Tab-separated table of C-alpha atoms in Angstrom:
chain	number	residue	atom	x	y	z
A	769	UNK	CA	7.829	-19.361	-4.777
A	770	UNK	CA	4.607	-18.613	-2.900
A	771	UNK	CA	2.519	-15.510	-3.583
A	772	UNK	CA	0.148	-13.915	-1.070
A	773	UNK	CA	-2.497	-11.267	-1.794
A	774	UNK	CA	-3.374	-8.841	0.992
A	775	UNK	CA	-6.219	-6.405	1.521
A	776	UNK	CA	-5.370	-3.364	3.617
A	777	UNK	CA	-6.973	-0.106	4.700
A	778	UNK	CA	-6.056	3.587	4.872
A	779	UNK	CA	-7.959	5.188	7.745
A	780	UNK	CA	-7.920	8.416	9.695
A	781	UNK	CA	-4.988	10.740	9.129
A	782	UNK	CA	-3.132	8.015	7.228
A	783	UNK	CA	-5.430	8.610	4.261
A	784	UNK	CA	-2.973	11.397	3.435
A	785	UNK	CA	-0.108	8.926	2.973
A	786	UNK	CA	1.008	8.567	-0.611
A	787	UNK	CA	1.495	5.295	-2.445
A	788	UNK	CA	5.271	5.572	-1.918
A	789	UNK	CA	4.816	6.296	1.798
A	790	UNK	CA	2.877	3.057	2.197
A	791	UNK	CA	5.393	1.142	0.111
A	792	UNK	CA	8.214	2.222	2.446
A	793	UNK	CA	6.123	1.422	5.552
A	794	UNK	CA	5.275	-2.030	4.164
A	795	UNK	CA	8.918	-2.844	3.372
A	796	UNK	CA	9.914	-1.897	6.933
A	797	UNK	CA	7.084	-4.068	8.316
A	798	UNK	CA	8.247	-6.995	6.166
A	799	UNK	CA	11.769	-6.690	7.577
A	800	UNK	CA	10.531	-6.414	11.181
A	801	UNK	CA	8.321	-9.463	10.693
A	802	UNK	CA	11.184	-11.458	9.109
A	803	UNK	CA	9.035	-12.330	6.102
A	804	UNK	CA	11.085	-14.428	3.612
A	805	UNK	CA	10.648	-12.154	0.597
A	806	UNK	CA	11.601	-13.128	-2.948
A	807	UNK	CA	13.788	-10.528	-4.656
A	808	UNK	CA	14.186	-9.398	-8.223
A	809	UNK	CA	17.372	-10.161	-10.162
A	810	UNK	CA	19.929	-7.632	-11.396
A	811	UNK	CA	22.366	-5.137	-9.848
A	812	UNK	CA	19.763	-3.624	-7.493
A	813	UNK	CA	17.486	-6.402	-6.175
A	814	UNK	CA	14.257	-5.286	-4.535
A	815	UNK	CA	11.374	-7.163	-2.877
A	816	UNK	CA	8.826	-8.509	-5.330
A	817	UNK	CA	5.774	-6.467	-4.326
A	818	UNK	CA	2.934	-5.581	-6.683
A	819	UNK	CA	0.276	-2.955	-5.918
A	820	UNK	CA	-3.119	-2.810	-7.608
A	821	UNK	CA	-5.141	0.344	-8.330
A	822	UNK	CA	-4.207	2.424	-5.296
A	823	UNK	CA	-6.647	5.096	-4.086
A	824	UNK	CA	-5.689	8.767	-4.614
A	825	UNK	CA	-3.757	10.494	-1.817
A	826	UNK	CA	-6.229	12.073	0.607
A	827	UNK	CA	-8.884	9.387	0.120
A	828	UNK	CA	-9.549	6.861	2.850
A	829	UNK	CA	-10.020	3.255	1.793
A	830	UNK	CA	-11.251	-0.061	3.107
A	831	UNK	CA	-10.125	-1.989	0.024
A	832	UNK	CA	-6.508	-1.575	-1.100
A	833	UNK	CA	-4.615	-4.563	-2.488
A	834	UNK	CA	-1.001	-5.694	-2.658
A	835	UNK	CA	0.661	-8.955	-3.704
A	836	UNK	CA	3.846	-10.374	-2.136
A	837	UNK	CA	6.185	-13.027	-3.541
A	838	UNK	CA	7.813	-15.186	-0.851
A	839	UNK	CA	10.880	-17.408	-1.064
A	840	UNK	CA	9.447	-19.819	1.516
A	841	UNK	CA	5.822	-20.747	2.267
A	842	UNK	CA	3.917	-18.998	5.048
A	843	UNK	CA	0.374	-19.325	6.342
A	844	UNK	CA	-1.595	-16.380	4.876
A	845	UNK	CA	-3.483	-15.613	8.093
A	846	UNK	CA	-0.347	-15.674	10.251
A	847	UNK	CA	1.424	-13.428	7.757
A	848	UNK	CA	-1.531	-11.032	7.783
A	849	UNK	CA	-1.485	-10.828	11.584
A	850	UNK	CA	2.288	-10.243	11.705
A	851	UNK	CA	2.174	-7.412	9.181
A	852	UNK	CA	-0.880	-5.832	10.774
A	853	UNK	CA	0.943	-5.705	14.114
A	854	UNK	CA	4.024	-4.127	12.489
A	855	UNK	CA	2.165	-1.391	10.589
A	856	UNK	CA	0.839	1.804	12.212
A	857	UNK	CA	-2.817	1.997	13.226
A	858	UNK	CA	-4.792	3.124	10.209
A	859	UNK	CA	-2.780	1.006	7.800
A	860	UNK	CA	-4.506	-2.238	8.757
A	861	UNK	CA	-4.096	-5.570	6.946
A	862	UNK	CA	-7.563	-7.111	7.119
A	863	UNK	CA	-7.520	-10.081	4.710
A	864	UNK	CA	-5.064	-12.445	3.018
A	865	UNK	CA	-5.252	-15.296	0.509
A	866	UNK	CA	-2.711	-17.462	-1.265
A	867	UNK	CA	-2.564	-16.698	-4.994
A	868	UNK	CA	-4.186	-19.511	-6.950
A	869	UNK	CA	-5.631	-17.688	-9.962
A	870	UNK	CA	-4.107	-15.194	-12.444
A	871	UNK	CA	-5.182	-11.771	-13.728
A	872	UNK	CA	-6.056	-10.198	-10.385
A	873	UNK	CA	-5.855	-6.610	-11.640
A	874	UNK	CA	-8.382	-7.412	-14.377
A	875	UNK	CA	-10.902	-8.372	-11.670
A	876	UNK	CA	-10.823	-4.862	-10.219
A	877	UNK	CA	-13.536	-3.648	-12.574
A	878	UNK	CA	-15.248	-1.094	-10.339
A	879	UNK	CA	-15.138	0.677	-6.965
A	880	UNK	CA	-17.745	1.618	-4.389
A	881	UNK	CA	-17.143	5.047	-2.839
A	882	UNK	CA	-18.776	6.917	0.024
A	883	UNK	CA	-18.800	10.718	-0.270
A	884	UNK	CA	-19.539	12.791	2.859
A	885	UNK	CA	-20.735	16.266	1.903
A	886	UNK	CA	-20.611	18.281	5.111
A	887	UNK	CA	-22.709	21.431	4.971
A	888	UNK	CA	-24.909	20.103	2.150
A	889	UNK	CA	-28.565	19.252	2.824
A	890	UNK	CA	-29.591	15.750	1.650
A	891	UNK	CA	-32.453	17.272	-0.376
A	892	UNK	CA	-30.055	19.510	-2.329
A	893	UNK	CA	-27.736	16.566	-2.905
A	894	UNK	CA	-30.629	14.385	-4.126
A	895	UNK	CA	-31.678	17.030	-6.666
A	896	UNK	CA	-28.088	17.322	-7.929
A	897	UNK	CA	-27.772	13.525	-8.219
A	898	UNK	CA	-31.001	13.354	-10.234
A	899	UNK	CA	-29.741	16.031	-12.650
A	900	UNK	CA	-26.394	14.264	-13.021
A	901	UNK	CA	-27.970	10.856	-13.741
A	902	UNK	CA	-30.436	12.381	-16.219
A	903	UNK	CA	-27.611	13.776	-18.365
A	904	UNK	CA	-26.314	11.662	-21.249
A	905	UNK	CA	-22.800	12.970	-20.681
A	906	UNK	CA	-21.180	15.357	-18.213
A	907	UNK	CA	-17.921	16.926	-19.358
A	908	UNK	CA	-15.476	17.854	-16.613
A	909	UNK	CA	-11.882	19.013	-16.586
A	910	UNK	CA	-8.914	17.792	-14.595
A	911	UNK	CA	-5.399	19.168	-14.313
A	912	UNK	CA	-2.852	16.535	-15.398
A	913	UNK	CA	0.913	16.597	-15.867
A	914	UNK	CA	0.250	17.230	-19.563
A	915	UNK	CA	-2.149	20.115	-18.922
A	916	UNK	CA	-5.912	20.375	-18.522
A	917	UNK	CA	-7.858	17.379	-19.831
A	918	UNK	CA	-11.593	17.225	-20.567
A	919	UNK	CA	-13.562	13.968	-20.377
A	920	UNK	CA	-17.008	12.541	-19.647
A	921	UNK	CA	-17.632	11.819	-15.947
A	922	UNK	CA	-21.113	10.331	-16.502
A	923	UNK	CA	-20.377	7.267	-18.640
A	924	UNK	CA	-18.368	5.390	-15.989
A	925	UNK	CA	-20.939	5.903	-13.205
A	926	UNK	CA	-22.930	2.710	-12.581
A	927	UNK	CA	-24.913	4.023	-9.595
A	928	UNK	CA	-25.120	7.209	-7.550
A	929	UNK	CA	-27.550	7.812	-4.725
A	930	UNK	CA	-28.057	9.634	-1.462
A	931	UNK	CA	-28.021	7.130	1.398
A	932	UNK	CA	-29.845	7.510	4.673
A	933	UNK	CA	-27.678	8.773	7.503
A	934	UNK	CA	-27.827	7.959	11.198
A	935	UNK	CA	-28.116	11.032	13.439
A	936	UNK	CA	-26.080	10.792	16.646
A	937	UNK	CA	-26.641	13.482	19.276
A	938	UNK	CA	-23.462	15.317	20.210
A	939	UNK	CA	-21.246	13.085	18.092
A	940	UNK	CA	-17.757	14.441	17.434
A	941	UNK	CA	-14.777	13.096	15.556
A	942	UNK	CA	-16.882	10.757	13.457
A	943	UNK	CA	-14.784	8.234	11.484
A	944	UNK	CA	-14.604	7.863	7.731
A	945	UNK	CA	-16.747	5.186	6.116
A	946	UNK	CA	-19.640	5.923	8.467
A	947	UNK	CA	-23.138	7.215	7.809
A	948	UNK	CA	-23.361	8.656	11.345
A	949	UNK	CA	-23.683	12.441	11.512
A	950	UNK	CA	-23.987	14.830	14.440
A	951	UNK	CA	-27.428	16.179	15.362
A	952	UNK	CA	-28.213	19.581	13.867
A	953	UNK	CA	-25.486	19.266	11.248
A	954	UNK	CA	-26.275	19.334	7.502
A	955	UNK	CA	-24.504	16.423	5.866
A	956	UNK	CA	-25.421	14.486	2.726
A	957	UNK	CA	-23.867	11.090	2.168
A	958	UNK	CA	-23.581	9.721	-1.359
A	959	UNK	CA	-22.890	6.149	-2.421
A	960	UNK	CA	-21.096	5.930	-5.772
A	961	UNK	CA	-20.324	2.886	-7.914
A	962	UNK	CA	-17.948	3.709	-10.752
A	963	UNK	CA	-16.308	1.549	-13.407
A	964	UNK	CA	-12.534	1.563	-13.736
A	965	UNK	CA	-12.236	3.106	-17.186
A	966	UNK	CA	-9.680	5.025	-19.224
A	967	UNK	CA	-9.368	7.827	-18.365
A	968	UNK	CA	-10.103	6.911	-14.756
A	969	UNK	CA	-13.153	8.678	-13.310
A	970	UNK	CA	-12.518	9.584	-9.664
A	971	UNK	CA	-14.941	10.726	-6.973
A	972	UNK	CA	-13.635	14.283	-7.366
A	973	UNK	CA	-14.600	14.146	-11.040
A	974	UNK	CA	-18.160	13.119	-10.129
A	975	UNK	CA	-18.334	15.979	-7.626
A	976	UNK	CA	-17.193	18.320	-10.408
A	977	UNK	CA	-19.983	16.856	-12.536
A	978	UNK	CA	-22.543	17.627	-9.837
A	979	UNK	CA	-21.316	21.199	-9.844
A	980	UNK	CA	-21.587	21.358	-13.657
A	981	UNK	CA	-25.103	19.882	-13.901
A	982	UNK	CA	-26.706	21.283	-10.756
A	983	UNK	CA	-24.372	24.010	-9.458
A	984	UNK	CA	-23.822	21.994	-6.277
A	985	UNK	CA	-21.187	23.900	-4.301
A	986	UNK	CA	-19.410	22.268	-1.369
A	987	UNK	CA	-18.621	24.564	1.583
A	988	UNK	CA	-15.804	22.216	2.674
A	989	UNK	CA	-13.933	19.445	0.837
A	990	UNK	CA	-15.792	16.147	0.664
A	991	UNK	CA	-14.731	13.205	2.804
A	992	UNK	CA	-14.022	10.345	0.375
A	993	UNK	CA	-13.752	6.667	1.326
A	994	UNK	CA	-13.427	3.657	-0.950
A	995	UNK	CA	-15.573	0.905	0.557
A	996	UNK	CA	-14.860	-1.868	-1.958
A	997	UNK	CA	-13.349	-2.661	-5.320
A	998	UNK	CA	-13.598	-5.804	-7.388
A	999	UNK	CA	-15.639	-7.553	-10.090
A	1000	UNK	CA	-18.785	-5.717	-11.181
A	1001	UNK	CA	-22.088	-7.597	-11.299
A	1002	UNK	CA	-23.722	-5.799	-14.225
A	1003	UNK	CA	-27.219	-7.068	-13.394
A	1004	UNK	CA	-27.311	-5.824	-9.805
A	1005	UNK	CA	-24.698	-3.057	-10.075
A	1006	UNK	CA	-22.838	-4.436	-7.053
A	1007	UNK	CA	-19.104	-4.980	-6.570
A	1008	UNK	CA	-18.093	-8.458	-5.397
A	1009	UNK	CA	-15.072	-9.912	-3.565
A	1010	UNK	CA	-11.974	-10.172	-5.813
A	1011	UNK	CA	-10.483	-12.815	-3.492
A	1012	UNK	CA	-13.376	-15.224	-4.120
A	1013	UNK	CA	-11.708	-17.048	-7.079
A	1014	UNK	CA	-8.556	-17.689	-5.012
A	1015	UNK	CA	-10.587	-19.001	-2.099
A	1016	UNK	CA	-12.660	-21.148	-4.458
A	1017	UNK	CA	-9.518	-22.657	-6.005
A	1018	UNK	CA	-8.001	-23.623	-2.636
A	1019	UNK	CA	-7.667	-27.389	-2.155
A	1020	UNK	CA	-10.324	-28.927	0.014
A	1021	UNK	CA	-9.286	-29.961	3.527
A	1022	UNK	CA	-8.986	-33.742	3.888
A	1023	UNK	CA	-12.020	-35.233	5.551
A	1024	UNK	CA	-11.564	-37.018	8.828
A	1025	UNK	CA	-11.256	-40.752	8.515
A	1026	UNK	CA	-14.417	-42.570	9.447
A	1027	UNK	CA	-14.283	-44.329	12.784
A	1028	UNK	CA	-14.238	-48.103	12.473
A	1029	UNK	CA	-17.615	-49.653	13.158
A	1030	UNK	CA	-17.869	-52.517	15.661
A	1031	UNK	CA	-18.378	-55.942	14.106
């Protein structure tokens, strides 16, 4: 049995698709592409598909991951292209590797998020970020299925900063995951690196923390995009590629035979 790991995106309006919506769309794409899926045993067999740390509904993402088990070998790049063609625009399969190392979920130690705060001046956002980072702990509340839960939103934050934006005159319909903003429009853009902890600290929790520490009010909901997730380099605070170990464990291509030398 071969296993393939895929990286896919949620862009545009499809950021509002739920995890189950994508699961159904992926299963239809697998059938259309005639992918030889391996199935579970039992009375109700289902395709062996494993998802890893999906982004919340409403958040765009450039780094979602899923693993497929196949009953027959396929080239990862060809499989990626087939599925990408079968999925709607916005759910784009952008990378694929053959599974060669275990414990993939454990590698997803942190995420990089971009937060677009329309209607907020960068100076006000910078002051709120400074107050948030200066606090030892920032208690926020979140509604869960078991009621309201309080937890610290500061401890999981590795880095938080205002990033420089690019002003584009007359720009409209700007995409997610972009630092471009329209001329004359107040918009602060934050870059957040957060550890995957328990309980999970989400971008919305950090925004609640900015409101708690600096009374930062958002006139409209923030645009949230996950840019990356993977292993955390503690020294630099950067998130690295979780596919790197699988690529590194791939067998080397055979070298071309040396041409015979004339006597």
